[in-house]
Amino acid sequence: MDTTEYRLPPRVRAVRGSEGFLFFGRTMFELLEPWTFEVRGFGSFTSPYGYKFDRASTPKIAWLIGFTRDGITEVPALEHDFLCDLLAGGSPWLAEKLGKIPDPPPPGVIHQHFEDRLLEEGMRPSKARTMGFAVKSLGPKGWLKPSRWFNT
């Protein structure tokens, strides 16, 4: 018997005017309540009320083959976006809300946390591995980022 405690996802709302056009742009979402989560070996982190995130930067074209950003990907994407913001140094708004930007886990831990959370949310393992590979490759500090292809 599974004794894992189920938690309802945090309440969020779309940020008006951030929708983009067709397959371009990305809709932003705002947390309507704080969200606290654990990262194995690195303690707990809290995304504050009002935190804006894009539910993963999944290209809209990928939605056509089932890689959407809602449903079981919403909470792992929120946690990944927040940790990546910390990795990038945060923003003045985030520093004000948190009092201080906490030290983030290393990039590999952040990306593995995303994949692990997808699995915990019930995603099919092969799909979670594919999405995990995508963030490890294309996410912050990823080895396949186009910005790393050329030195200009």
CSV table of C-alpha atoms in Angstrom, one decimal, residues 54-133:
chain,number,residue,atom,x,y,z
A,54,ASP,CA,6.1,29.7,-17.4
A,55,ARG,CA,5.3,26.1,-16.3
A,56,ALA,CA,8.4,24.9,-18.2
A,57,SER,CA,9.6,26.4,-21.4
A,58,THR,CA,8.2,23.6,-23.5
A,59,PRO,CA,8.0,24.8,-27.1
A,60,LYS,CA,4.3,25.0,-28.1
A,61,ILE,CA,5.0,22.8,-31.1
A,62,ALA,CA,5.9,19.9,-28.7
A,63,TRP,CA,2.4,20.2,-27.2
A,64,LEU,CA,1.2,18.5,-30.4
A,65,ILE,CA,3.0,15.3,-29.5
A,66,GLY,CA,1.9,15.3,-25.8
A,67,PHE,CA,4.6,17.3,-24.1
A,68,THR,CA,2.2,19.8,-22.4
A,69,ARG,CA,2.9,21.9,-19.4
A,70,ASP,CA,-0.2,21.3,-17.4
A,71,GLY,CA,-1.6,18.4,-15.5
A,72,ILE,CA,1.1,16.2,-13.9
A,73,THR,CA,3.9,18.5,-15.2
A,74,GLU,CA,2.7,21.6,-13.5
A,75,VAL,CA,4.2,21.2,-10.1
A,76,PRO,CA,7.6,19.7,-11.3
A,77,ALA,CA,7.8,22.6,-13.8
A,78,LEU,CA,7.1,25.2,-11.1
A,79,GLU,CA,9.8,23.7,-8.8
A,80,HIS,CA,12.3,23.5,-11.7
A,81,ASP,CA,11.6,27.1,-12.8
A,82,PHE,CA,12.0,28.4,-9.3
A,83,LEU,CA,15.3,26.5,-8.7
A,84,CYS,CA,16.6,27.7,-12.1
A,85,ASP,CA,15.7,31.3,-11.1
A,86,LEU,CA,17.8,30.8,-7.9
A,87,LEU,CA,20.6,29.3,-10.1
A,88,ALA,CA,20.5,32.5,-12.2
A,89,GLY,CA,20.8,34.6,-9.1
A,90,GLY,CA,17.1,35.5,-8.7
A,91,SER,CA,15.6,38.9,-9.2
A,92,PRO,CA,15.3,41.9,-7.0
A,93,TRP,CA,11.6,41.1,-6.5
A,94,LEU,CA,12.5,37.5,-5.4
A,95,ALA,CA,15.2,38.8,-3.1
A,96,GLU,CA,12.7,41.2,-1.5
A,97,LYS,CA,10.1,38.5,-1.0
A,98,LEU,CA,12.5,35.9,0.3
A,99,GLY,CA,14.7,38.3,2.3
A,100,LYS,CA,17.8,36.6,0.7
A,101,ILE,CA,18.2,34.4,-2.4
A,102,PRO,CA,19.0,30.9,-1.0
A,103,ASP,CA,21.9,29.0,-2.4
A,104,PRO,CA,20.5,26.7,-5.2
A,105,PRO,CA,21.4,23.1,-5.7
A,106,PRO,CA,23.8,22.4,-8.6
A,107,PRO,CA,22.3,22.3,-12.1
A,108,GLY,CA,22.4,18.5,-12.4
A,109,VAL,CA,20.5,18.2,-9.1
A,110,ILE,CA,17.9,20.7,-10.2
A,111,HIS,CA,17.3,18.9,-13.5
A,112,GLN,CA,17.2,15.5,-11.8
A,113,HIS,CA,14.7,16.9,-9.3
A,114,PHE,CA,12.4,17.8,-12.2
A,115,GLU,CA,12.6,14.2,-13.7
A,116,ASP,CA,12.1,12.6,-10.2
A,117,ARG,CA,9.1,14.9,-9.5
A,118,LEU,CA,7.5,13.9,-12.9
A,119,LEU,CA,7.8,10.3,-11.9
A,120,GLU,CA,6.4,11.0,-8.4
A,121,GLU,CA,3.4,12.8,-10.0
A,122,GLY,CA,2.7,9.6,-12.0
A,123,MET,CA,4.2,10.3,-15.4
A,124,ARG,CA,5.2,7.3,-17.6
A,125,PRO,CA,8.9,6.6,-17.0
A,126,SER,CA,9.9,6.9,-20.7
A,127,LYS,CA,8.2,10.2,-21.0
A,128,ALA,CA,9.7,11.5,-17.7
A,129,ARG,CA,13.2,10.4,-18.9
A,130,THR,CA,12.6,12.2,-22.3
A,131,MET,CA,11.5,15.4,-20.5
A,132,GLY,CA,14.4,15.0,-18.1
A,133,PHE,CA,16.9,14.7,-21.0
